[in-house]
Coordinates of C-alpha atoms in Angstrom, one line a residue:
Chain A
M109 CA -45.1 70.2 -234.3
T110 CA -46.5 69.9 -230.8
A111 CA -47.2 66.2 -231.5
Q112 CA -43.5 65.8 -232.2
Y113 CA -42.5 67.6 -229.0
L114 CA -45.1 65.6 -227.0
S115 CA -44.0 62.2 -228.3
F116 CA -40.4 63.0 -227.9
G117 CA -41.0 64.2 -224.4
A118 CA -42.9 61.1 -223.4
L119 CA -40.2 58.8 -224.9
A120 CA -37.4 60.8 -223.3
L121 CA -39.1 60.6 -219.9
V122 CA -39.6 56.9 -220.2
T123 CA -36.0 56.4 -221.3
L124 CA -34.5 58.5 -218.6
W125 CA -36.7 57.2 -215.8
S126 CA -36.0 53.6 -216.7
A127 CA -32.3 54.3 -217.1
Y128 CA -32.4 55.9 -213.6
K129 CA -34.2 52.8 -212.3
V130 CA -31.5 50.5 -213.8
V131 CA -29.0 52.2 -211.5
T132 CA -31.2 52.4 -208.4
A133 CA -33.4 49.3 -208.6
R134 CA -32.7 47.1 -205.6
L135 CA -33.1 43.7 -207.3
I136 CA -30.8 43.0 -210.2
T137 CA -33.6 41.3 -212.2
H138 CA -35.6 44.5 -211.9
A139 CA -32.7 46.4 -213.2
A140 CA -32.5 44.1 -216.2
L141 CA -36.2 44.6 -217.0
W142 CA -35.9 48.4 -216.6
M143 CA -33.0 48.2 -219.0
A144 CA -35.2 46.4 -221.5
L145 CA -37.8 49.2 -221.2
S146 CA -35.1 51.8 -221.7
F147 CA -33.9 50.1 -224.9
T148 CA -37.5 49.9 -226.1
S149 CA -38.1 53.6 -225.7
V150 CA -34.8 54.4 -227.4
S151 CA -36.1 52.3 -230.3
G152 CA -39.2 54.5 -230.2
I153 CA -37.0 57.6 -230.6
F154 CA -35.3 55.9 -233.6
L155 CA -38.8 55.5 -235.1
M156 CA -39.3 59.2 -234.5
L157 CA -36.1 59.8 -236.4
Q158 CA -37.5 57.7 -239.2
Q159 CA -34.9 55.0 -238.9
E160 CA -37.1 51.9 -238.9
F161 CA -34.4 49.5 -239.7
I162 CA -32.2 50.5 -236.8
A163 CA -35.3 50.7 -234.5
A164 CA -36.1 47.1 -235.3
L165 CA -32.5 46.0 -234.8
Q166 CA -32.4 47.9 -231.5
V167 CA -35.3 45.9 -230.3
L168 CA -34.0 42.6 -231.8
I169 CA -30.5 42.9 -230.4
Y170 CA -30.8 44.9 -227.3
A171 CA -34.3 44.3 -225.9
G172 CA -34.3 40.7 -227.3
A173 CA -30.8 39.2 -227.3
I174 CA -28.8 41.1 -224.8
T175 CA -31.5 41.4 -222.1
T176 CA -32.2 37.7 -222.3
M177 CA -28.5 37.0 -222.1
I178 CA -28.2 39.2 -219.0
I179 CA -31.2 37.6 -217.4
F180 CA -29.6 34.2 -218.0
A181 CA -26.4 35.3 -216.6
I182 CA -28.2 36.6 -213.5
M183 CA -29.9 33.3 -213.1
L184 CA -26.7 31.4 -213.5
S185 CA -24.4 33.6 -211.5
S186 CA -25.9 35.4 -208.5
I187 CA -28.6 32.9 -207.6
R188 CA -28.0 33.5 -203.9
E189 CA -28.4 37.2 -204.2
I190 CA -31.4 37.2 -206.5
R191 CA -34.2 37.8 -204.0
V192 CA -32.6 40.3 -201.6
E193 CA -29.4 42.2 -202.2
P194 CA -27.2 42.4 -199.1
Q195 CA -28.0 45.4 -196.9
E196 CA -25.1 46.0 -194.5
K197 CA -25.1 48.7 -191.9
R198 CA -23.2 51.7 -193.2
S199 CA -21.9 54.9 -191.8
I200 CA -22.9 58.2 -193.3
G201 CA -19.6 58.6 -195.1
Q202 CA -20.0 55.1 -196.6
R203 CA -23.5 55.9 -197.6
I204 CA -22.6 59.0 -199.4
R205 CA -19.8 57.2 -201.2
A206 CA -22.2 54.3 -202.0
S207 CA -24.8 56.6 -203.5
G208 CA -22.1 57.8 -205.8
L209 CA -22.6 61.5 -205.4
L210 CA -19.4 62.2 -207.3
A211 CA -20.5 59.9 -210.1
V212 CA -23.9 61.6 -210.4
V213 CA -22.1 64.9 -210.6
V214 CA -19.7 63.5 -213.2
G215 CA -22.6 62.1 -215.3
L216 CA -24.8 65.2 -215.0
V217 CA -22.0 67.6 -215.7
F218 CA -21.0 65.6 -218.7
A219 CA -24.5 65.6 -220.1
A220 CA -25.1 69.3 -219.3
F221 CA -21.8 70.2 -220.9
M222 CA -22.6 68.3 -224.0
T223 CA -26.1 69.7 -224.4
Y224 CA -24.7 73.2 -223.8
V225 CA -22.1 72.6 -226.5
Y226 CA -24.8 71.4 -228.9
Y227 CA -26.9 74.4 -228.0
V228 CA -24.4 77.1 -228.5
S229 CA -22.5 75.6 -231.4
E230 CA -22.9 76.9 -234.9
I231 CA -24.4 73.7 -236.3
P232 CA -27.9 74.0 -237.9
K233 CA -30.5 73.1 -235.3
E234 CA -33.1 71.8 -237.7
A235 CA -33.2 68.8 -239.9
V236 CA -32.3 68.9 -243.6
P237 CA -35.7 69.6 -245.2
D238 CA -37.4 67.0 -247.5
A239 CA -35.4 64.1 -246.1
G240 CA -35.9 60.9 -248.1
L241 CA -36.2 57.7 -246.1
L242 CA -33.2 55.5 -246.0
T243 CA -34.4 52.1 -247.3
V244 CA -33.0 48.8 -246.1
R245 CA -31.9 48.2 -249.7
Q246 CA -29.7 51.2 -249.6
V247 CA -28.2 50.2 -246.2
G248 CA -27.6 46.7 -247.4
A249 CA -26.0 47.9 -250.7
T250 CA -23.6 50.2 -248.8
L251 CA -22.9 47.5 -246.3
F252 CA -21.8 45.1 -248.9
T253 CA -19.9 47.4 -251.1
R254 CA -18.2 50.2 -249.2
F255 CA -18.1 48.4 -245.9
T256 CA -17.3 44.8 -247.0
V257 CA -14.1 44.5 -245.0
P258 CA -15.6 45.9 -241.7
F259 CA -18.5 43.7 -242.2
E260 CA -16.3 40.6 -242.5
V261 CA -14.3 41.7 -239.5
A262 CA -17.5 42.1 -237.6
S263 CA -18.6 38.6 -238.6
I264 CA -15.2 37.2 -237.4
L265 CA -15.6 39.1 -234.2
L266 CA -19.0 37.5 -233.6
L267 CA -17.7 34.1 -234.4
L268 CA -14.8 34.6 -232.0
A269 CA -17.1 35.8 -229.3
M270 CA -19.3 32.8 -229.8
I271 CA -16.4 30.4 -229.6
G272 CA -14.9 32.2 -226.7
A273 CA -18.2 32.2 -224.8
I274 CA -18.6 28.5 -225.4
I275 CA -15.0 27.7 -224.3
L276 CA -15.3 29.9 -221.2
T277 CA -18.6 28.5 -220.0
A278 CA -18.4 24.8 -221.1
K279 CA -17.7 22.5 -218.2
E280 CA -14.7 20.3 -218.5
T281 CA -15.7 16.8 -219.4
E282 CA -13.5 13.8 -218.8
Chain B
M87 CA -45.3 55.0 -244.4
S88 CA -43.2 55.3 -241.3
L89 CA -44.6 55.0 -237.9
A90 CA -43.6 58.6 -237.2
D91 CA -46.0 59.9 -239.9
L92 CA -48.7 57.7 -238.6
W93 CA -48.3 59.2 -235.2
A94 CA -48.1 62.8 -236.3
Q95 CA -50.8 62.8 -239.0
H96 CA -52.8 59.7 -239.2
W97 CA -53.6 59.0 -235.6
F98 CA -57.2 58.4 -236.5
R99 CA -56.3 55.8 -239.1
A100 CA -54.0 54.2 -236.6
F101 CA -56.7 54.0 -234.0
V102 CA -59.3 52.5 -236.4
T103 CA -56.9 49.9 -237.9
G104 CA -55.5 49.0 -234.6
S105 CA -59.0 48.4 -233.3
L106 CA -59.8 46.3 -236.3
V107 CA -56.7 44.2 -235.7
L108 CA -57.8 43.7 -232.1
V109 CA -61.3 42.6 -233.3
F110 CA -59.7 40.3 -235.8
A111 CA -57.4 38.7 -233.2
L112 CA -60.2 38.2 -230.7
G113 CA -62.7 36.8 -233.2
N114 CA -60.2 34.4 -234.5
F115 CA -59.1 33.5 -231.0
Y116 CA -62.7 32.4 -230.4
I117 CA -62.9 30.3 -233.5
T118 CA -59.5 28.8 -233.0
L119 CA -60.2 27.8 -229.4
W120 CA -63.4 26.1 -230.6
L121 CA -61.6 24.4 -233.4
E122 CA -58.9 23.1 -231.0
R123 CA -61.6 21.5 -228.8
K124 CA -63.4 20.0 -231.7
E125 CA -60.4 18.8 -233.5
S126 CA -58.9 17.2 -230.4
A127 CA -62.2 15.5 -229.9
W128 CA -62.2 14.1 -233.4
I129 CA -58.7 12.8 -233.1
Q130 CA -59.6 11.1 -229.9
N131 CA -62.8 9.7 -231.3
R132 CA -65.1 11.9 -229.2
L133 CA -67.7 14.5 -230.1
G134 CA -66.2 17.4 -228.1
P135 CA -68.4 20.1 -226.7
M136 CA -72.0 19.7 -228.0
R137 CA -74.3 21.2 -225.4
A138 CA -73.7 25.0 -225.6
G139 CA -75.0 26.2 -228.9
P140 CA -75.0 24.3 -232.2
Q141 CA -71.9 22.0 -232.3
G142 CA -70.8 23.5 -229.0
L143 CA -70.0 26.9 -230.6
L144 CA -70.9 28.7 -227.5
Q145 CA -68.7 26.5 -225.3
V146 CA -65.8 28.9 -225.6
L147 CA -68.0 31.8 -224.4
A148 CA -69.1 29.7 -221.4
D149 CA -65.4 28.8 -220.6
L150 CA -64.4 32.5 -220.8
F151 CA -67.2 33.6 -218.5
K152 CA -66.2 30.9 -216.1
L153 CA -62.7 32.2 -216.0
L154 CA -63.8 35.8 -215.7
Q155 CA -66.0 35.0 -212.7
K156 CA -63.2 33.4 -210.8
E157 CA -61.4 35.3 -208.1
D158 CA -58.2 37.1 -209.3
I159 CA -55.8 35.5 -206.8
V160 CA -52.5 37.2 -206.1
P161 CA -50.4 34.9 -203.9
R162 CA -48.4 36.3 -201.0
N163 CA -44.7 37.0 -201.7
V164 CA -45.1 37.4 -205.4
D165 CA -43.3 40.3 -207.1
R166 CA -46.7 42.1 -207.2
I167 CA -46.3 44.5 -210.0
L168 CA -44.5 42.2 -212.4
F169 CA -47.0 39.4 -211.5
L170 CA -49.9 41.6 -212.4
I171 CA -48.6 43.1 -215.7
A172 CA -47.0 39.9 -217.1
P173 CA -50.1 38.7 -219.1
F174 CA -50.5 42.1 -220.7
I175 CA -46.8 42.3 -221.7
A176 CA -47.2 38.8 -223.2
H177 CA -50.0 40.3 -225.3
I178 CA -47.9 42.9 -227.0
P179 CA -45.8 40.8 -229.4
A180 CA -48.8 38.6 -230.4
L181 CA -50.8 41.6 -231.6
L182 CA -47.9 43.7 -233.0
I183 CA -47.2 40.9 -235.5
F184 CA -50.6 41.6 -237.2
L185 CA -49.5 45.1 -238.0
V186 CA -47.4 44.0 -241.0
V187 CA -49.5 41.1 -242.2
P188 CA -51.3 41.9 -245.5
F189 CA -54.9 40.7 -245.1
G190 CA -55.9 41.6 -248.6
P191 CA -54.5 43.6 -251.6
N192 CA -55.0 46.9 -249.8
M193 CA -55.5 45.7 -246.3
V194 CA -52.4 46.1 -244.3
V195 CA -52.1 48.3 -241.2
A196 CA -48.4 49.4 -241.5
D197 CA -46.6 48.3 -244.6
Y198 CA -43.0 48.5 -243.3
D199 CA -40.0 48.1 -245.5
I200 CA -38.6 45.9 -242.8
G201 CA -41.6 43.7 -242.3
I202 CA -39.8 40.4 -241.5
I203 CA -37.2 42.1 -239.3
M204 CA -40.0 43.8 -237.4
I205 CA -41.7 40.5 -236.8
A206 CA -38.5 39.0 -235.5
A207 CA -37.9 42.0 -233.3
V208 CA -41.3 42.1 -231.6
T209 CA -41.2 38.4 -230.9
S210 CA -38.3 39.0 -228.5
Y211 CA -40.8 40.5 -226.1
A212 CA -42.5 37.1 -225.8
V213 CA -39.3 35.9 -224.1
I214 CA -39.2 38.8 -221.7
A215 CA -42.9 38.4 -220.9
T216 CA -42.4 34.8 -220.1
F217 CA -39.6 35.6 -217.8
I218 CA -41.6 38.3 -216.1
A219 CA -44.4 35.8 -215.5
G220 CA -42.1 33.2 -214.2
W221 CA -40.0 35.5 -212.0
G222 CA -43.0 37.4 -210.7
S223 CA -44.7 34.2 -209.5
N224 CA -41.9 33.6 -207.0
N225 CA -42.3 29.9 -207.5
K226 CA -39.6 27.5 -208.4
Y227 CA -41.6 25.7 -211.0
S228 CA -42.7 28.9 -212.6
L229 CA -39.1 30.2 -212.8
L230 CA -37.8 26.9 -214.1
G231 CA -40.5 26.8 -216.7
A232 CA -39.8 30.4 -217.7
M233 CA -36.1 29.9 -218.0
R234 CA -36.7 26.7 -220.1
G235 CA -39.1 28.6 -222.2
A236 CA -36.7 31.5 -222.7
A237 CA -33.9 29.2 -223.8
Q238 CA -36.2 27.4 -226.1
M239 CA -37.6 30.6 -227.7
I240 CA -34.3 32.3 -228.3
S241 CA -32.9 29.1 -229.8
Y242 CA -35.7 28.6 -232.2
E243 CA -36.0 32.3 -233.1
V244 CA -32.7 32.0 -234.8
T245 CA -33.9 29.0 -236.8
L246 CA -37.2 30.7 -237.6
V247 CA -35.5 33.8 -239.1
M248 CA -33.0 31.7 -241.0
S249 CA -35.8 29.6 -242.5
V250 CA -37.5 32.8 -243.8
I251 CA -34.3 34.2 -245.4
G252 CA -34.8 32.0 -248.4
V253 CA -38.2 33.6 -249.1
V254 CA -36.7 37.0 -248.7
M255 CA -33.9 36.1 -251.2
M256 CA -36.5 34.9 -253.8
A257 CA -38.8 37.9 -253.4
G258 CA -36.0 40.4 -253.0
S259 CA -37.8 42.3 -250.4
L260 CA -38.5 42.2 -246.6
K261 CA -41.9 43.8 -247.1
L262 CA -44.7 41.3 -246.7
S263 CA -46.9 42.8 -249.3
D264 CA -44.1 42.7 -251.8
I265 CA -43.6 39.1 -251.1
V266 CA -47.2 38.3 -251.7
L267 CA -47.2 40.3 -255.0
A268 CA -44.1 38.4 -256.1
Q269 CA -45.9 35.2 -255.5
A270 CA -49.0 36.4 -257.3
E271 CA -46.9 37.0 -260.4
R272 CA -45.5 33.5 -260.3
G273 CA -48.8 31.6 -260.3
V274 CA -49.8 28.7 -258.0
L275 CA -46.7 26.6 -258.7
G276 CA -44.5 29.6 -258.0
W277 CA -45.7 30.0 -254.4
Y278 CA -42.7 29.8 -252.2
L279 CA -44.1 26.6 -250.7
F280 CA -42.5 24.7 -253.6
P281 CA -39.1 26.2 -254.1
Q282 CA -38.8 26.8 -250.3
F283 CA -40.2 23.5 -249.2
I284 CA -37.3 22.9 -246.8
G285 CA -37.7 26.4 -245.4
F286 CA -41.4 25.8 -245.0
I287 CA -41.0 22.6 -243.0
V288 CA -38.3 24.2 -240.8
Y289 CA -40.5 27.2 -240.3
L290 CA -43.4 25.0 -239.3
I291 CA -41.3 23.1 -236.7
A292 CA -39.6 26.2 -235.4
S293 CA -42.9 28.1 -235.1
L294 CA -44.3 25.2 -233.1
A295 CA -41.3 25.5 -230.8
E296 CA -41.6 29.3 -230.7
L297 CA -45.3 28.9 -229.7
N298 CA -44.5 26.5 -227.0
R299 CA -47.1 24.1 -228.2
A300 CA -47.0 20.4 -228.0
P301 CA -44.8 18.5 -228.9
F302 CA -42.5 21.4 -227.7
D303 CA -44.6 22.6 -224.8
L304 CA -41.7 22.1 -222.4
M305 CA -42.2 25.3 -220.4
E306 CA -45.5 24.1 -219.1
A307 CA -44.8 20.4 -219.1
E308 CA -47.4 19.5 -216.5
S309 CA -45.8 16.2 -215.6
E310 CA -42.6 17.9 -214.5
L311 CA -43.3 21.5 -213.8
V312 CA -46.9 21.6 -212.6
A313 CA -47.9 24.2 -215.3
G314 CA -44.8 26.1 -216.0
Y315 CA -44.8 29.9 -215.8
H316 CA -48.5 30.2 -215.3
T317 CA -48.8 27.9 -212.3
E318 CA -49.8 30.8 -210.0
Y319 CA -52.1 32.5 -212.4
S320 CA -55.9 32.1 -212.2
G321 CA -59.0 33.8 -213.3
F322 CA -58.8 36.3 -216.1
R323 CA -55.1 36.6 -216.0
F324 CA -54.9 32.9 -216.9
A325 CA -57.5 33.6 -219.6
I326 CA -55.3 36.3 -221.1
F327 CA -52.3 33.8 -221.2
L328 CA -54.6 31.5 -223.1
L329 CA -55.6 34.3 -225.4
V330 CA -52.0 35.1 -226.0
E331 CA -51.2 31.5 -226.9
Y332 CA -53.9 31.3 -229.5
V333 CA -53.3 34.8 -230.9
H334 CA -49.7 33.8 -231.3
M335 CA -50.7 30.7 -233.1
I336 CA -52.9 32.7 -235.5
A337 CA -50.2 35.2 -236.1
W338 CA -47.6 32.6 -237.0
S339 CA -50.0 30.8 -239.2
A340 CA -50.9 34.0 -240.9
I341 CA -47.2 34.8 -241.6
A342 CA -46.7 31.3 -242.9
A343 CA -49.7 31.7 -245.2
T344 CA -48.3 35.0 -246.4
L345 CA -44.7 33.9 -246.9
F346 CA -45.2 30.4 -248.3
L347 CA -48.8 30.0 -249.5
G348 CA -49.3 33.2 -251.4
G349 CA -51.2 35.2 -248.8
W350 CA -54.3 36.7 -250.2
V351 CA -53.7 35.4 -253.7
G352 CA -56.4 33.1 -254.9
P353 CA -59.0 32.7 -257.6
T354 CA -62.3 34.6 -257.5
P355 CA -65.6 33.4 -259.0
A356 CA -64.9 35.7 -261.9
D357 CA -62.0 33.5 -262.8
I358 CA -64.1 30.4 -263.6
P359 CA -63.4 29.7 -267.3
V360 CA -66.6 30.0 -269.3
I361 CA -69.4 31.1 -267.0
G362 CA -67.4 33.1 -264.6
P363 CA -67.1 36.5 -266.2
K364 CA -70.8 36.5 -267.2
L365 CA -72.2 35.4 -263.9
F366 CA -69.8 36.9 -261.5
G367 CA -68.4 39.7 -263.5
W368 CA -69.9 42.2 -261.0
M369 CA -67.7 40.7 -258.3
T370 CA -64.7 42.7 -259.4
G371 CA -63.2 46.0 -258.4
P372 CA -61.1 47.0 -255.5
V373 CA -63.6 46.2 -252.8
W374 CA -64.4 42.7 -254.0
D375 CA -60.7 42.1 -254.5
N376 CA -60.2 42.8 -250.9
V377 CA -63.1 40.6 -249.9
W378 CA -61.8 37.6 -251.9
G379 CA -58.2 38.3 -250.8
F380 CA -59.3 38.3 -247.2
F381 CA -61.3 35.1 -247.8
W382 CA -58.2 33.3 -249.2
F383 CA -56.0 34.6 -246.6
L384 CA -58.3 33.3 -243.8
F385 CA -58.6 30.0 -245.7
K386 CA -54.9 29.4 -245.8
T387 CA -54.4 30.6 -242.3
Y388 CA -57.0 28.2 -241.0
L389 CA -55.5 25.4 -243.0
L390 CA -52.2 25.9 -241.2
I391 CA -53.9 26.3 -237.8
F392 CA -55.6 23.0 -238.5
I393 CA -52.2 21.4 -239.1
L394 CA -50.7 22.9 -236.0
I395 CA -53.6 21.6 -233.8
W396 CA -53.4 18.2 -235.6
I397 CA -49.7 18.0 -234.7
R398 CA -50.4 19.0 -231.1
W399 CA -52.8 16.1 -230.5
T400 CA -50.8 13.5 -232.4
F401 CA -47.2 13.7 -231.1
P402 CA -45.8 13.1 -227.6
R403 CA -43.7 15.8 -225.9
V404 CA -40.0 15.8 -226.5
R405 CA -37.3 16.0 -223.9
I406 CA -35.4 19.3 -223.3
D407 CA -32.1 17.9 -224.7
Q408 CA -33.8 16.4 -227.7
L409 CA -35.4 19.8 -228.3
M410 CA -32.1 21.7 -228.2
D411 CA -30.4 19.0 -230.3
L412 CA -33.1 19.3 -232.9
G413 CA -33.0 23.1 -233.0
W414 CA -29.2 23.7 -233.0
K415 CA -27.8 20.5 -234.6
F416 CA -30.5 19.8 -237.2
L417 CA -32.9 22.6 -238.0
L418 CA -30.3 25.4 -238.0
P419 CA -27.9 23.6 -240.4
V420 CA -30.8 22.6 -242.6
S421 CA -32.1 26.2 -242.9
L422 CA -28.6 27.4 -243.6
F423 CA -28.3 24.8 -246.3
N424 CA -31.6 26.0 -247.7
I425 CA -30.2 29.5 -248.0
F426 CA -27.2 28.1 -249.8
L427 CA -29.4 26.1 -252.1
T428 CA -31.7 29.0 -252.9
G429 CA -28.7 31.2 -253.8
V430 CA -27.2 28.5 -256.0
M431 CA -30.4 27.8 -257.8
K432 CA -31.3 31.4 -258.3
Y433 CA -27.9 32.0 -259.7
G434 CA -28.2 29.0 -262.0
W435 CA -31.5 30.2 -263.4
N436 CA -30.1 33.7 -263.9
V437 CA -27.1 32.3 -265.8
L438 CA -29.0 29.7 -267.9
A439 CA -32.3 31.5 -268.5
E440 CA -31.1 33.4 -271.5
S441 CA -29.1 30.5 -273.0
G442 CA -32.1 28.3 -273.9
S443 CA -30.2 25.3 -272.7
P444 CA -32.5 22.4 -271.5
L445 CA -30.6 22.3 -268.2
R446 CA -32.4 25.5 -267.2
W447 CA -35.5 23.6 -266.3
I448 CA -33.7 22.2 -263.3
F449 CA -33.6 25.7 -261.9
W450 CA -37.1 26.7 -263.1
L451 CA -38.7 26.4 -259.7
W452 CA -36.3 29.0 -258.3
R453 CA -36.6 31.4 -261.1
Chain C
M100 CA -38.1 67.2 -237.9
Q101 CA -39.1 70.4 -236.2
L102 CA -37.4 69.3 -233.0
P103 CA -34.2 71.2 -232.5
I104 CA -31.3 68.9 -232.7
Y105 CA -30.0 69.4 -229.1
F106 CA -33.1 67.6 -227.7
P107 CA -32.2 64.1 -228.9
L108 CA -28.5 64.8 -228.6
G109 CA -29.0 65.9 -225.0
L110 CA -31.0 62.8 -224.3
G111 CA -28.2 60.7 -225.7
A112 CA -25.7 62.6 -223.5
L113 CA -28.0 62.1 -220.4
L114 CA -28.3 58.4 -221.2
F115 CA -24.5 58.2 -221.4
G116 CA -24.2 60.1 -218.2
I117 CA -26.6 57.8 -216.3
G118 CA -24.7 54.8 -217.6
L119 CA -21.5 56.4 -216.4
W120 CA -22.9 57.1 -213.0
G121 CA -24.0 53.5 -212.7
A122 CA -20.8 52.0 -214.0
L123 CA -18.8 54.1 -211.5
T124 CA -20.9 53.3 -208.4
R125 CA -22.1 49.7 -208.7
T126 CA -19.9 46.8 -208.0
N127 CA -22.0 44.0 -209.4
A128 CA -20.3 42.9 -212.6
V129 CA -23.6 42.0 -214.4
R130 CA -24.9 45.5 -213.6
I131 CA -21.7 47.1 -214.9
L132 CA -22.3 45.3 -218.2
M133 CA -25.9 46.7 -218.2
F134 CA -24.5 50.3 -217.8
I135 CA -22.1 49.8 -220.6
E136 CA -25.0 48.8 -222.8
L137 CA -26.8 51.9 -221.7
M138 CA -23.9 54.1 -222.6
L139 CA -23.6 52.5 -226.0
N140 CA -27.3 53.2 -226.5
G141 CA -26.6 56.9 -225.8
V142 CA -23.9 56.8 -228.5
N143 CA -26.2 55.1 -231.0
L144 CA -28.9 57.7 -230.3
N145 CA -26.4 60.5 -231.2
L146 CA -25.3 58.7 -234.3
M147 CA -28.8 58.2 -235.5
T148 CA -29.7 61.8 -234.7
F149 CA -26.9 63.2 -236.7
T150 CA -27.8 60.8 -239.6
R151 CA -31.4 62.0 -239.6
Y152 CA -30.6 65.7 -239.2
Y153 CA -27.7 66.2 -241.6
Y154 CA -27.2 63.1 -243.8
P155 CA -30.6 61.5 -244.2
E156 CA -29.5 59.9 -247.6
N157 CA -26.3 58.5 -246.3
A158 CA -26.2 54.9 -245.0
T159 CA -23.0 55.3 -243.1
G160 CA -24.6 56.3 -239.8
P161 CA -26.9 53.3 -239.6
I162 CA -24.1 51.0 -240.6
L163 CA -21.9 52.4 -237.9
T164 CA -24.7 51.9 -235.4
L165 CA -25.0 48.3 -236.7
F166 CA -21.3 47.8 -235.9
V167 CA -21.8 49.3 -232.5
M168 CA -24.6 46.8 -231.9
T169 CA -22.5 43.9 -233.1
V170 CA -19.6 44.9 -230.8
A171 CA -22.1 45.3 -227.9
A172 CA -23.5 41.9 -228.5
A173 CA -20.1 40.3 -228.7
E174 CA -18.9 42.2 -225.7
A175 CA -21.9 41.2 -223.6
S176 CA -21.6 37.5 -224.5
I177 CA -17.9 37.4 -223.7
G178 CA -18.4 39.5 -220.6
L179 CA -21.1 37.3 -219.2
A180 CA -19.0 34.2 -219.9
I181 CA -16.1 35.7 -218.0
I182 CA -18.5 36.7 -215.1
L183 CA -19.8 33.1 -215.0
Q184 CA -16.2 31.9 -214.8
I185 CA -15.4 34.3 -212.0
V186 CA -18.5 33.2 -210.1
R187 CA -17.4 29.6 -210.5
N188 CA -13.9 30.2 -209.3
R189 CA -14.4 33.0 -206.7
G190 CA -18.1 32.6 -205.8
T191 CA -18.9 36.3 -206.2
V192 CA -20.0 38.8 -208.8
E193 CA -18.8 41.8 -206.9
V194 CA -15.9 43.3 -208.9
D195 CA -14.2 44.7 -205.8
K196 CA -14.0 41.2 -204.3
V197 CA -12.0 40.0 -207.3
D198 CA -8.6 41.1 -206.0
L199 CA -6.3 38.2 -206.5
L200 CA -3.6 40.4 -208.0
K201 CA -3.7 42.8 -205.0
G202 CA -0.4 42.4 -203.1

């Protein structure tokens, strides 16, 4: 039992700290790398929840594909701002606004409120006992029977995204 | 067995097996590095290292000691923390792959249901590690090499996964031990090397590109980029990059041996027709099965490593546009065709197998 | 799972909150995309928590997460392509500098 609390605590700490660093990191590349760490520790929590398939996909899609894509976008877009982000002189009022105090409050209040709701609500707090593992086979079978249409729609969405990205970024050739 | 259980209850087992995997990786790193030096020498009509130990077997040790003695130089203006941790991050995916590889009938560290997806997932960290090394070095050649490497690795990862799908379709499982068992039932001709020959070739090429080895070693193309992302590295951090490269090579060869060459499946002395059971009958039982399984697994892995080294010292480096064309315009369509072919052939066998029609032998290989 | 359910759910909410904070304060378009991914991660975490705690035999939760990931990937690729276009045309990635429509 304690092992569970300990591992969850460690993973949660890493997740939150790296998410915090995504917001506050000065260099945008550092922010991207902190984001990869955050995704990785969330995948660790998925492993704790015994969802190996989703944990692997989390790493594959978020830590692998999306992080790499964002890194490429950084390299292609803000090449002048990579090393040092602009540091203008600011007045105190601007600094408070820039630190996003209001936004911090909004985020924290949201999180605290949600946690409070979960805490006081009547839902059972413990997992269903004797939970069988969901196999990839089951997920696949459900995906291709009950969710065939959403699956196809998702494929079309990906195809459209791919075509759109190519059209948007390809340089015009004479 | 899920990783959560492993954590909670079997930490000791995890510790021991993890250490064994480390020992396996390091030991084979040593042998592979020696093999690379000798094989390149043979190909170039030289003798290779001969002085240190018999046949130069201790040469690798001498090299590593030389690298460890060197000063650990951290250049000014590097992104210090990233520069320092990059080699260790590069290490993670190389070793994690071994978790799901079955070394023998009962020798697998964590037999995930999702084996192949897990391999594909952990490989993505190799891209991030490369980027961290290139970015951390604060050197334009390093960064260029790293971005090239990242583009190359993500392009070929798609192809790599697609080339393996055929095997998954035939075995009906993503679990690597299930795939080996399915091949064991089919006999030598049933190894997925034969029905999945296209997949095997595509896998071989794509894994070469994924490994960044010649002829695809564009991210460290020394004639253009000095040494790519490890230009600034020296001493033991460079040694770790070297280690990572070879451990990766062993890992990809091990996976290829598992998926296409039947993994640990192979004859034992007790299988020799007449005299076998009498003379070697005592060589049976679970322990000996594992020993022979491990032997065959290593044999097949080293066969593939030999081929990879052979390719490296035979072919010239390709250009970056040739590389991308090969990956996206040739290998990916071919691997998709392989998936299609596998599906059609498997369906054909399923339809015709019962009928007794002579046509069914066309589909026999894909049964 | 002995862990009370509000621990992972609270973590998901916090992750969402941090993403919200970032998305509201930062002006770099690439960073805003990152925060959207963080928020989606919080959502995924909640989905998987509910799946594990109440419906461990039901594949709907993982599949919904799968779709969230698909949409996230599509959104990131299109978003980054648009950002690249903005950089080419306007020379900036700061969203508050992209104000052509402002009167």
